[in-house]
Coordinates of C-alpha atoms in Angstrom, one line a residue:
Chain A
M288 CA -6.5 -29.6 -30.3
S289 CA -6.1 -33.1 -28.9
A290 CA -4.6 -33.8 -25.8
N291 CA -1.7 -36.3 -27.2
Q292 CA 0.2 -32.9 -28.3
F293 CA 1.9 -32.4 -24.6
K294 CA 5.6 -34.6 -24.1
N295 CA 4.8 -34.2 -20.9
P296 CA 2.5 -37.7 -19.6
V297 CA 1.8 -36.0 -16.8
V298 CA 0.6 -32.9 -18.6
R299 CA -1.2 -35.5 -20.5
W300 CA -2.6 -37.0 -18.1
I301 CA -4.1 -33.6 -15.8
D302 CA -4.9 -32.4 -19.5
H303 CA -7.2 -35.6 -20.3
R304 CA -9.2 -35.4 -17.3
L305 CA -9.0 -31.6 -17.0
P306 CA -8.1 -29.5 -20.4
I307 CA -6.2 -25.7 -18.7
F308 CA -3.3 -27.3 -20.7
S309 CA -5.2 -26.7 -24.6
F310 CA -7.3 -24.4 -23.3
L311 CA -4.6 -22.4 -22.9
N312 CA -2.9 -23.3 -25.7
H313 CA -5.3 -21.8 -27.9
E314 CA -6.6 -19.3 -26.2
A315 CA -2.9 -17.7 -25.5
T316 CA -0.5 -19.8 -27.9
E317 CA -2.0 -20.3 -30.6
Y318 CA -5.2 -18.1 -30.8
P319 CA -5.2 -16.3 -34.1
T320 CA -5.1 -13.1 -33.5
P321 CA -4.6 -10.6 -36.9
K322 CA -0.8 -9.8 -37.6
N323 CA -1.8 -5.4 -38.6
L324 CA -2.0 -4.8 -34.6
N325 CA -0.1 -1.5 -34.3
Y326 CA 1.4 -0.8 -30.4
F327 CA -2.2 0.5 -29.2
W328 CA -2.7 -3.0 -29.6
N329 CA -0.1 -2.6 -26.4
F330 CA -2.6 -1.3 -23.8
G331 CA -5.4 -3.8 -23.1
S332 CA -2.7 -6.3 -22.2
L333 CA -1.5 -3.1 -19.5
A334 CA -4.4 -2.9 -18.2
G335 CA -4.8 -6.3 -17.0
I336 CA -0.9 -6.2 -16.0
S337 CA -1.4 -2.6 -14.5
L338 CA -5.1 -4.3 -12.2
V339 CA -1.8 -7.3 -11.0
I340 CA 0.0 -4.5 -10.0
M341 CA -2.8 -3.3 -7.9
I342 CA -4.1 -5.6 -6.8
I343 CA -0.1 -7.1 -5.7
T344 CA 0.0 -3.7 -3.4
G345 CA -2.3 -3.6 -2.6
I346 CA -3.3 -6.6 -0.6
V347 CA -0.1 -6.3 1.2
L348 CA -0.9 -2.3 2.0
S349 CA -3.7 -3.7 3.9
M350 CA -1.5 -6.2 5.4
N351 CA -0.1 -2.4 7.4
Y352 CA -3.5 -0.4 6.9
T353 CA -5.2 0.8 9.7
A354 CA -8.8 1.7 8.9
H355 CA -9.8 3.6 11.7
V356 CA -10.2 7.2 11.6
D357 CA -8.2 7.3 14.1
Y358 CA -4.7 5.3 13.2
A359 CA -5.8 5.6 9.1
F360 CA -3.4 8.4 8.5
D361 CA -0.7 7.7 11.5
S362 CA -1.4 3.9 9.7
V363 CA -0.1 5.3 6.7
E364 CA 2.4 7.7 7.6
R365 CA 4.0 4.4 9.6
I366 CA 3.8 2.7 6.5
M367 CA 5.8 5.8 4.4
R368 CA 8.5 5.5 7.9
D369 CA 8.5 2.6 9.4
V370 CA 7.8 -0.7 7.4
N371 CA 9.8 -2.3 6.1
H372 CA 10.0 -1.7 1.8
G373 CA 6.3 1.1 2.5
W374 CA 7.1 4.1 1.2
L375 CA 7.9 2.1 -2.1
L376 CA 5.2 -0.3 -1.5
R377 CA 3.0 2.4 -1.3
Y378 CA 4.6 4.7 -4.1
I379 CA 3.8 1.6 -6.0
H380 CA -0.5 1.6 -5.4
M381 CA -0.4 5.6 -5.9
N382 CA 1.5 6.2 -8.8
G383 CA -0.5 3.1 -10.2
A384 CA -3.2 3.9 -10.3
S385 CA -2.7 6.8 -12.2
F386 CA -0.9 4.4 -14.8
F387 CA -3.7 2.3 -15.1
F388 CA -6.1 5.0 -15.4
I389 CA -3.5 6.6 -18.7
V390 CA -3.6 2.7 -19.6
V391 CA -6.9 2.4 -19.4
F392 CA -7.9 5.6 -21.0
I393 CA -5.3 4.8 -24.3
H394 CA -7.3 1.2 -24.8
I395 CA -10.2 3.3 -24.8
F396 CA -9.4 6.1 -27.5
R397 CA -7.8 3.2 -29.5
G398 CA -11.0 0.9 -29.8
L399 CA -13.3 5.2 -30.2
Y400 CA -10.3 5.0 -32.9
Y401 CA -10.9 1.4 -34.3
G402 CA -13.7 1.1 -34.0
S403 CA -13.8 -1.8 -31.8
Y404 CA -17.1 -1.1 -30.5
K405 CA -18.7 -1.9 -33.4
A406 CA -20.2 -5.2 -33.3
P407 CA -19.4 -8.1 -33.6
R408 CA -17.8 -7.1 -30.7
E409 CA -21.0 -4.6 -28.8
L410 CA -20.6 -6.6 -25.6
L411 CA -17.1 -6.0 -25.6
W412 CA -16.8 -2.7 -25.9
M413 CA -20.2 -2.7 -23.0
L414 CA -18.3 -4.8 -20.7
G415 CA -14.6 -2.1 -21.4
V416 CA -17.1 0.7 -19.6
V417 CA -18.4 -1.5 -16.9
I418 CA -15.2 -1.9 -16.4
L419 CA -14.7 1.7 -16.8
L420 CA -17.3 2.3 -13.7
L421 CA -15.8 -0.4 -11.4
M422 CA -12.0 0.9 -11.5
M423 CA -13.5 5.2 -10.6
A424 CA -15.7 3.7 -7.6
T425 CA -12.1 2.0 -6.8
A426 CA -10.4 4.3 -7.3
F427 CA -12.3 7.3 -5.2
M428 CA -13.0 4.4 -2.1
G429 CA -9.5 4.5 -2.0
Y430 CA -7.8 7.7 -2.2
V431 CA -10.1 8.4 0.9
L432 CA -7.9 5.2 2.8
P433 CA -5.6 7.3 3.2
W434 CA -8.1 9.9 5.8
G435 CA -6.6 13.0 5.0
Q436 CA -8.0 16.5 3.4
M437 CA -8.8 15.2 -0.3
S438 CA -9.3 12.6 1.4
F439 CA -11.8 13.1 2.7
W440 CA -13.6 16.3 1.4
G441 CA -13.3 14.1 -2.0
A442 CA -15.6 11.2 -0.3
T443 CA -17.9 14.9 1.5
V444 CA -18.6 16.4 -2.1
I445 CA -18.9 12.6 -4.4
T446 CA -21.2 10.9 -1.5
N447 CA -23.1 14.5 -1.9
L448 CA -24.2 14.4 -5.4
F449 CA -26.2 11.7 -4.6
S450 CA -28.4 13.9 -2.4
A451 CA -28.6 15.5 -5.9
L452 CA -31.5 12.8 -6.9
P453 CA -35.1 14.2 -5.6
F454 CA -36.7 12.0 -2.7
V455 CA -34.8 9.8 -1.9
G456 CA -31.8 11.6 -1.6
E457 CA -31.2 13.2 1.6
G458 CA -31.7 9.0 3.0
I459 CA -29.1 8.0 0.3
V460 CA -26.3 10.3 0.8
T461 CA -27.2 8.7 4.8
W462 CA -26.8 5.5 4.1
L463 CA -24.0 5.6 2.0
W464 CA -22.5 7.5 5.6
G465 CA -23.1 5.2 7.7
G466 CA -24.1 8.1 10.4
F467 CA -24.9 12.2 9.2
S468 CA -21.6 13.2 7.8
V469 CA -18.1 11.3 6.3
D470 CA -17.2 9.4 9.8
N471 CA -15.7 6.2 10.8
P472 CA -18.3 4.2 9.2
T473 CA -18.0 5.5 6.2
L474 CA -13.8 4.7 6.6
N475 CA -14.7 0.9 7.3
R476 CA -16.8 0.0 4.6
F477 CA -14.9 2.3 1.3
F478 CA -12.3 -0.2 2.5
S479 CA -14.4 -2.7 2.8
L480 CA -15.9 -2.2 -0.9
H481 CA -12.0 -1.5 -2.5
Y482 CA -10.4 -4.6 -1.3
L483 CA -13.8 -5.6 -2.8
L484 CA -14.4 -3.8 -6.0
P485 CA -11.1 -4.9 -7.4
F486 CA -11.8 -8.8 -7.4
V487 CA -14.7 -7.6 -8.9
I488 CA -12.7 -6.2 -11.6
V489 CA -11.1 -8.7 -12.5
G490 CA -14.0 -11.1 -13.0
V491 CA -15.9 -9.0 -15.3
V492 CA -11.9 -8.6 -16.8
I493 CA -12.6 -11.9 -17.9
L494 CA -16.1 -11.6 -19.6
H495 CA -14.6 -9.0 -21.7
L496 CA -12.0 -11.5 -22.4
V497 CA -14.4 -14.1 -24.2
A498 CA -16.4 -11.8 -25.2
L499 CA -13.0 -10.6 -27.0
H500 CA -11.7 -14.1 -28.1
R501 CA -15.0 -14.6 -29.3
F502 CA -14.1 -12.9 -32.5
G503 CA -11.2 -11.6 -31.5
S504 CA -9.0 -8.6 -31.5
N505 CA -10.2 -6.1 -34.4
N506 CA -7.4 -4.3 -36.0
P507 CA -5.7 -1.4 -37.3
L508 CA -7.9 -1.7 -41.4
G509 CA -10.8 -2.6 -39.5
I510 CA -11.7 -5.1 -41.2
D511 CA -12.7 -8.9 -40.8
T512 CA -9.3 -11.3 -40.5
R513 CA -10.0 -13.9 -43.8
G514 CA -7.9 -16.5 -43.0
P515 CA -4.3 -17.9 -41.7
Q516 CA -2.5 -14.9 -43.9
D517 CA -4.7 -12.8 -42.4
T518 CA -3.0 -14.0 -38.4
I519 CA -0.6 -15.4 -36.0
P520 CA -0.1 -16.9 -33.7
F521 CA -0.7 -14.5 -30.5
H522 CA 2.7 -17.0 -28.6
P523 CA 5.7 -15.6 -29.9
Y524 CA 4.6 -13.1 -32.3
Y525 CA 2.3 -11.2 -29.7
T526 CA 3.8 -12.0 -25.8
I527 CA 7.0 -10.8 -27.7
K528 CA 5.4 -7.5 -28.1
D529 CA 3.8 -7.5 -25.0
F530 CA 6.9 -8.0 -23.7
F531 CA 8.6 -4.9 -25.0
G532 CA 5.8 -2.8 -24.8
L533 CA 5.2 -3.6 -21.2
S534 CA 9.4 -2.8 -20.0
V535 CA 8.7 0.3 -21.3
F536 CA 5.7 1.0 -18.9
L537 CA 7.4 -0.1 -16.8
T538 CA 10.9 2.6 -17.5
F539 CA 7.8 5.2 -16.8
F540 CA 6.2 4.0 -14.1
A541 CA 9.4 3.3 -11.9
A542 CA 10.5 6.7 -13.5
A543 CA 7.5 8.1 -11.3
V544 CA 8.3 6.2 -8.8
F545 CA 11.3 6.8 -7.5
F546 CA 11.7 9.8 -8.9
F547 CA 8.3 11.6 -8.7
P548 CA 5.8 10.3 -6.6
N549 CA 3.7 12.9 -6.0
F550 CA 3.6 14.8 -8.7
M551 CA -0.2 13.2 -9.5
G552 CA -0.9 14.5 -6.2
H553 CA -2.9 16.8 -3.8
P554 CA -0.3 17.9 -1.4
D555 CA -3.7 19.0 1.0
N556 CA -4.0 15.2 1.1
Y557 CA -1.1 14.7 3.8
I558 CA -2.8 16.8 5.9
P559 CA -5.0 14.9 8.4
A560 CA -8.7 14.9 7.8
N561 CA -10.7 17.9 9.6
A562 CA -14.4 17.5 9.3
L563 CA -14.3 21.7 11.0
Q564 CA -12.4 23.3 7.9
T565 CA -12.9 22.4 3.7
P566 CA -9.1 23.1 2.3
A567 CA -8.6 26.3 -0.3
H568 CA -8.7 24.6 -3.5
I569 CA -10.4 21.1 -3.5
V570 CA -10.3 19.4 -7.1
P571 CA -10.2 14.8 -7.7
E572 CA -7.8 13.1 -8.5
W573 CA -6.5 14.1 -12.4
Y574 CA -8.2 11.2 -14.1
F575 CA -11.8 12.2 -12.4
L576 CA -10.9 15.6 -14.2
P577 CA -12.8 16.0 -17.6
F578 CA -16.1 14.3 -15.1
Y579 CA -15.4 16.9 -12.7
A580 CA -16.0 19.2 -15.2
I581 CA -18.8 18.4 -17.1
L582 CA -20.4 18.1 -13.3
R583 CA -19.7 22.2 -12.8
A584 CA -21.3 22.8 -16.2
V585 CA -25.0 22.3 -15.6
P586 CA -26.0 24.7 -13.4
D587 CA -28.7 22.5 -11.2
K588 CA -27.2 20.1 -8.8
L589 CA -29.2 17.3 -10.4
G590 CA -28.1 18.2 -14.4
G591 CA -25.0 18.5 -13.0
V592 CA -24.5 14.8 -11.2
L593 CA -27.1 13.8 -14.3
A594 CA -24.6 14.6 -16.5
M595 CA -22.1 13.8 -15.3
F596 CA -23.0 10.0 -15.4
G597 CA -24.0 10.4 -19.0
A598 CA -21.6 10.8 -20.2
I599 CA -20.2 7.2 -19.3
A600 CA -24.1 6.2 -20.1
V601 CA -24.1 7.7 -23.5
L602 CA -20.5 5.1 -24.2
F603 CA -22.8 2.2 -23.4
I604 CA -24.9 2.4 -26.2
L605 CA -21.9 4.3 -28.3
P606 CA -22.1 1.0 -31.1
W607 CA -25.4 1.3 -31.1
L608 CA -25.2 5.7 -32.0
D609 CA -22.2 5.3 -34.5
S610 CA -23.8 2.8 -37.3
S611 CA -21.4 3.4 -40.3
P612 CA -20.5 -0.3 -41.4
V613 CA -17.1 1.0 -41.4
R614 CA -15.1 0.7 -37.3
S615 CA -11.3 1.7 -38.3
G616 CA -11.4 5.4 -38.1
R617 CA -8.4 5.6 -41.5
F618 CA -11.3 5.3 -44.6
R619 CA -13.6 7.3 -42.4
P620 CA -11.5 10.7 -43.5
I621 CA -14.7 13.6 -41.7
F622 CA -15.1 11.4 -38.6
K623 CA -11.3 11.1 -38.0
I624 CA -11.1 15.1 -38.1
F625 CA -14.5 14.2 -34.9
F626 CA -12.3 11.6 -33.6
W627 CA -8.7 14.2 -32.5
V628 CA -11.5 17.4 -32.3
F629 CA -13.5 15.0 -29.2
F630 CA -9.9 14.0 -27.8
A631 CA -8.8 17.6 -27.8
D632 CA -11.8 18.0 -26.1
C633 CA -11.3 15.7 -23.1
L634 CA -8.4 17.3 -22.9
V635 CA -10.2 20.7 -22.6
L636 CA -12.4 19.1 -19.5
G637 CA -10.0 17.6 -18.2
Y638 CA -8.4 20.9 -17.6
I639 CA -10.9 23.3 -16.9
G640 CA -11.8 20.6 -14.2
A641 CA -8.9 21.4 -13.1
M642 CA -9.6 25.0 -12.7
P643 CA -11.7 27.5 -9.6
A644 CA -14.7 27.3 -11.7
E645 CA -15.3 31.4 -12.3
G646 CA -15.0 33.4 -15.4
I647 CA -13.3 32.2 -19.0
Y648 CA -13.4 28.4 -17.5
V649 CA -17.2 28.8 -16.5
V650 CA -18.0 29.4 -20.5
I651 CA -15.4 26.5 -21.9
G652 CA -16.7 24.4 -19.5
R653 CA -20.0 24.3 -20.7
V654 CA -18.5 24.7 -25.3
A655 CA -17.2 21.1 -24.3
T656 CA -19.9 19.9 -23.0
V657 CA -21.8 20.3 -25.0
W658 CA -19.5 18.6 -26.8
Y659 CA -19.0 16.8 -25.6
F660 CA -22.2 15.3 -26.2
L661 CA -23.5 16.8 -29.7
H662 CA -20.2 14.7 -30.2
F663 CA -22.1 11.3 -29.7
L664 CA -26.0 12.0 -29.9
L665 CA -25.8 14.4 -33.1
I666 CA -22.4 14.2 -34.8
L667 CA -21.7 10.8 -35.4
P668 CA -25.2 9.2 -35.7
I669 CA -25.4 11.9 -38.8
L670 CA -22.0 11.2 -40.4
S671 CA -22.6 7.3 -39.8
V672 CA -24.8 8.0 -42.8
A673 CA -23.9 11.5 -44.3
E674 CA -20.4 9.7 -44.3
T675 CA -18.4 8.1 -47.9
P676 CA -15.6 6.2 -46.7
R677 CA -12.4 5.1 -48.2
P678 CA -12.1 1.8 -50.0
L679 CA -12.1 -0.8 -47.8
P680 CA -9.3 -3.6 -48.7
Q681 CA -9.9 -7.2 -49.7
S682 CA -8.2 -8.1 -46.9
I683 CA -5.5 -7.3 -44.0
S684 CA -3.0 -9.0 -46.7
T685 CA -3.8 -7.7 -49.4
P686 CA -4.3 -3.6 -47.6
I687 CA -2.9 -1.6 -51.5
F688 CA -4.5 -2.9 -54.0
G689 CA -3.2 -5.3 -56.1
G690 CA 1.2 -4.9 -56.1
A691 CA 2.5 -5.7 -52.4
G692 CA -0.1 -7.9 -51.1
A693 CA 0.9 -10.7 -53.5
M694 CA 4.1 -9.8 -51.8
A695 CA 3.4 -9.1 -48.1
G696 CA 0.9 -12.7 -48.7
A697 CA 4.4 -14.4 -49.0
A698 CA 5.8 -13.1 -46.8
A699 CA 3.5 -14.2 -43.6
A700 CA 3.5 -18.1 -45.5
P701 CA 7.1 -19.3 -44.1
K702 CA 6.6 -17.1 -40.5
R703 CA 3.6 -19.9 -40.2
K704 CA 6.1 -22.4 -40.7
V705 CA 8.6 -20.8 -38.1
E706 CA 5.3 -21.6 -35.4
Chain B
M57 CA 20.5 -24.7 -24.1
A58 CA 23.5 -27.6 -26.0
A59 CA 20.7 -30.4 -25.5
L60 CA 18.5 -27.8 -27.3
K61 CA 21.5 -27.6 -29.8
T62 CA 22.7 -31.5 -30.7
K63 CA 18.8 -32.2 -30.8
K64 CA 18.2 -29.9 -33.5
A65 CA 21.4 -30.2 -35.1
A66 CA 20.3 -28.5 -38.3
P67 CA 23.1 -25.7 -41.0
A68 CA 21.9 -22.7 -38.8
A69 CA 22.8 -24.6 -35.3
D70 CA 24.6 -21.7 -34.7
Q71 CA 21.8 -19.7 -35.1
K72 CA 20.0 -21.0 -33.8
S73 CA 22.2 -21.8 -30.8
R74 CA 22.2 -17.3 -30.4
R75 CA 18.4 -17.2 -30.1
D76 CA 18.9 -20.1 -27.4
F77 CA 21.3 -17.3 -25.4
I78 CA 19.2 -14.3 -25.6
V79 CA 15.7 -17.2 -24.6
V80 CA 17.8 -18.3 -21.3
A81 CA 18.9 -14.2 -21.2
T82 CA 15.9 -13.2 -20.7
Y83 CA 14.1 -15.3 -19.1
S84 CA 17.1 -14.7 -16.8
M85 CA 16.3 -11.0 -16.2
G86 CA 12.8 -12.4 -16.2
A87 CA 13.1 -13.7 -12.8
V88 CA 15.8 -11.7 -10.8
G89 CA 13.4 -8.5 -11.8
A90 CA 10.5 -10.4 -10.6
G91 CA 13.0 -11.7 -7.3
A92 CA 13.8 -8.5 -7.0
F93 CA 9.6 -7.2 -6.7
A94 CA 9.1 -9.6 -4.8
W95 CA 11.7 -9.1 -2.3
P96 CA 10.1 -5.7 -0.8
L97 CA 6.3 -7.7 -0.6
I98 CA 7.8 -10.0 1.5
D99 CA 10.3 -8.3 4.1
Q100 CA 7.5 -5.4 4.5
M101 CA 5.9 -8.6 6.8
N102 CA 8.7 -8.6 8.9
P103 CA 9.5 -6.2 12.2
A104 CA 8.9 -2.6 11.3
A105 CA 10.9 0.0 12.3
D106 CA 9.0 1.0 15.0
T107 CA 8.2 -2.4 16.1
L108 CA 12.1 -2.9 16.7
A109 CA 12.8 0.6 18.0
L110 CA 10.3 -0.7 21.4
A111 CA 12.3 -3.6 21.5
S112 CA 13.9 -2.7 24.9
I113 CA 12.7 -1.8 28.4
E114 CA 14.5 -0.2 31.3
V115 CA 13.4 -1.8 34.4
D116 CA 14.3 -0.5 38.5
V117 CA 14.1 -3.6 40.3
S118 CA 15.2 -1.8 43.9
K119 CA 11.6 -1.6 43.9
I120 CA 10.2 -5.4 44.4
A121 CA 10.7 -6.5 47.3
E122 CA 12.2 -9.9 48.3
G123 CA 10.4 -12.4 47.7
Q124 CA 8.3 -10.8 45.8
S125 CA 8.4 -10.8 41.5
I126 CA 7.0 -8.3 38.6
T127 CA 5.4 -9.0 35.4
L128 CA 6.9 -7.4 32.2
K129 CA 6.1 -7.2 29.0
W130 CA 8.7 -7.0 26.7
R131 CA 8.6 -7.7 23.0
G132 CA 4.0 -8.4 23.0
K133 CA 5.9 -11.5 25.7
P134 CA 5.1 -11.2 29.4
V135 CA 8.7 -11.4 31.7
F136 CA 9.2 -12.2 34.8
I137 CA 11.6 -10.6 37.5
R138 CA 11.4 -12.4 40.5
H139 CA 13.6 -10.7 43.2
R140 CA 14.3 -14.7 45.4
T141 CA 14.9 -15.3 49.3
K142 CA 17.3 -16.6 50.9
T143 CA 14.9 -19.9 50.4
E144 CA 14.7 -20.3 47.0
I145 CA 18.2 -19.1 46.1
D146 CA 19.3 -22.3 48.1
E147 CA 17.1 -24.0 46.8
A148 CA 17.4 -23.1 43.1
L149 CA 21.5 -23.9 44.3
R150 CA 20.9 -27.3 46.4
D151 CA 19.3 -29.3 43.1
D152 CA 21.6 -28.4 39.9
A153 CA 23.3 -32.1 40.6
L154 CA 20.8 -32.7 40.0
N155 CA 19.3 -34.5 36.6
M156 CA 17.7 -32.0 34.9
R157 CA 16.2 -32.4 31.4
D158 CA 17.5 -29.6 30.6
P159 CA 20.5 -29.3 32.9
Q160 CA 22.1 -25.7 34.0
V161 CA 23.8 -24.7 36.6
D162 CA 21.2 -22.1 38.4
S163 CA 24.3 -20.0 38.5
D164 CA 24.5 -20.1 34.4
R165 CA 20.9 -18.2 34.2
V166 CA 21.3 -15.6 36.7
Q167 CA 23.8 -13.0 36.7
K168 CA 22.7 -11.8 40.6
P169 CA 21.1 -14.5 42.5
E170 CA 19.0 -12.1 44.0
Y171 CA 17.2 -11.8 41.3
L172 CA 15.9 -14.3 38.9
V173 CA 15.1 -12.5 34.9
V174 CA 13.0 -15.5 32.5
L175 CA 10.7 -15.5 29.5
G176 CA 7.1 -15.6 31.0
V177 CA 6.4 -18.0 28.0
C178 CA 6.4 -22.0 28.8
T179 CA 8.6 -23.8 26.1
H180 CA 6.2 -26.4 26.0
L181 CA 3.8 -24.0 23.6
G182 CA 3.7 -21.1 24.3
C183 CA 1.1 -20.2 27.9
V184 CA 2.3 -18.1 30.9
P185 CA 3.6 -19.8 33.7
L186 CA 1.0 -19.4 37.2
G187 CA 3.9 -18.7 39.5
Q188 CA 3.9 -14.4 40.0
K189 CA 1.0 -13.5 42.0
V190 CA 0.5 -14.6 46.4
G191 CA -1.8 -17.7 46.0
E192 CA -0.8 -19.1 42.9
V193 CA -0.8 -22.3 42.4
R194 CA 3.7 -22.7 42.3
G195 CA 4.3 -25.8 41.0
E196 CA 6.1 -28.7 42.8
Y197 CA 9.9 -26.8 43.2
D198 CA 8.2 -23.5 44.0
G199 CA 8.8 -22.1 41.2
W200 CA 6.3 -21.8 38.1
F201 CA 3.7 -24.2 36.8
C202 CA 1.6 -23.2 34.3
P203 CA -1.6 -24.9 33.8
C204 CA -2.1 -25.2 29.9
H205 CA -0.6 -28.9 30.3
G206 CA 2.0 -29.1 33.7
S207 CA 4.9 -28.2 33.9
H208 CA 7.2 -27.3 36.6
Y209 CA 9.4 -25.0 36.7
D210 CA 11.7 -24.5 40.4
S211 CA 12.8 -21.3 41.5
S212 CA 15.7 -21.1 38.4
G213 CA 12.8 -21.8 36.3
R214 CA 14.3 -25.0 35.0
I215 CA 12.1 -27.2 33.8
R216 CA 11.5 -30.3 36.2
K217 CA 8.0 -31.9 35.6
G218 CA 5.6 -32.4 33.4
P219 CA 5.9 -32.1 28.9
A220 CA 8.2 -28.6 28.2
P221 CA 10.6 -29.2 26.4
T222 CA 13.3 -26.8 28.1
N223 CA 13.7 -24.5 30.9
L224 CA 12.1 -20.9 30.7
E225 CA 14.4 -19.4 28.5
I226 CA 17.1 -15.9 30.0
P227 CA 16.3 -13.1 27.8
P228 CA 19.2 -10.6 26.7
Y229 CA 19.5 -8.5 30.0
A230 CA 22.2 -6.0 31.7
F231 CA 22.6 -4.6 34.5
L232 CA 22.6 -0.7 33.8
S233 CA 23.3 0.3 37.6
D234 CA 22.8 -1.4 40.6
E235 CA 19.4 -1.3 41.0
V236 CA 18.8 -0.6 36.7
I237 CA 18.4 -3.5 34.7
K238 CA 17.6 -2.8 30.7
I239 CA 15.8 -6.1 28.5
G240 CA 16.7 -6.9 24.6

């Protein structure tokens, strides 16, 4: 880690005074990473890249956007028709939001399955939940900006959630609106915050990374690394793996942008906002659907709102709800089953969120909502004590008892010499 | 690449150069991709299609009385059209032979001597010169006077005195008929 490891004298001079190169070398190049990470570990870097793509395209879009109720819709149409490459930038930004959520949801389920939230990574996990909340707020406010019908009524419905709070509710909603309905002041503040929050997310992402690098990545076996034989340097092994994953991700992303740009959107949002008429079938963007289903499942205004926010809040205390010492779902046969049931439950909630709130859908929605909370509040605590986990391997280098262990260790050693 | 190869001259030299090739090819493709992505980000700041569509205007000059000037907005900038009097035209022609900062004869600056069409933007630092309205200062040469830093233009829009480096610019225009000018 000494400064004289750099050949370039300018780099050495700077590094002696400002150890930025040593820092990068330590955290991005040498950074010892478990050697057994699978492709689910790509999604952290993919999320980071998605954030960067959103910020870059967002900054250039804002150069062409007008945050005023009389001009917003037309300015977006101008971006689509007249601004050079405007259609491309907007479709990247619009689909980028969906892809960002896809990546982050996979990242979260990865953490849930492999127990990445457990000690000593509780704060890392909680910072991740903060990022999710910020993302949801940012995405919601961004969706309001084109000022179409869905923008307007989405803003109306979501801000009205706060009116459920006793005593202060109405006051809060008026404060959020800056008037007596969603109108120009609302649009202006949403634009301001939509520009601000991504940079707040960047800040929390940095904290997320600091917390990650304190103990390093979890891994599919969920056991701690026990020394150099269990790790490989991040560069070039995981940079190249991340780049490969990125190219696959960008292939899907580009396919959506160029061939199905409006697949994940709503046609109603190409109708200018009309404060006097609500669209017949109003649903949020797909990434909010499970939470929307939970909101509607509770037949009480305040209860629904609390349940919806509770669905996120329960993630904050997850590290203490699941107290099993075994991290990875691989060695927890019963947990594994419940994990997949929970996964299916989330998909069902997403489906129900997209359906009208009537008939059988209401019943299914309620069952799925109850199961969502049961999983966290009852099943996980019980499994923590009741389940007998399968025996854990001694180390990452010896995943199978005896046998292949020595060979894996031998294979790892020369790899490090190459580096 | 060659340098790397000689430095690491070893039995594995052959393999090493292949890897170098892949590395260089990868970086090159990455650079091409980044450039392709960067271009839309940069190009979106150029004038959009609707801005370009507003880039020409038509004006009927028959309604401008002799000695009168009008100011139009073209591409966000003022365009001066002056229906020059006989005196003004004579002054401009008379001065053709003088030594000027930006020498140009009056006949090169007009399509019809009666109508002078110039951009009303001082070539010094972009202020709008005075002299369009009745009673405004027209400078010492019966043309325009820029109040910002004191540039005097003559009745042909040529710079005669003051800091401006060149004559008032002539926008591209054409007479569609005897009475209608298309600017841009």
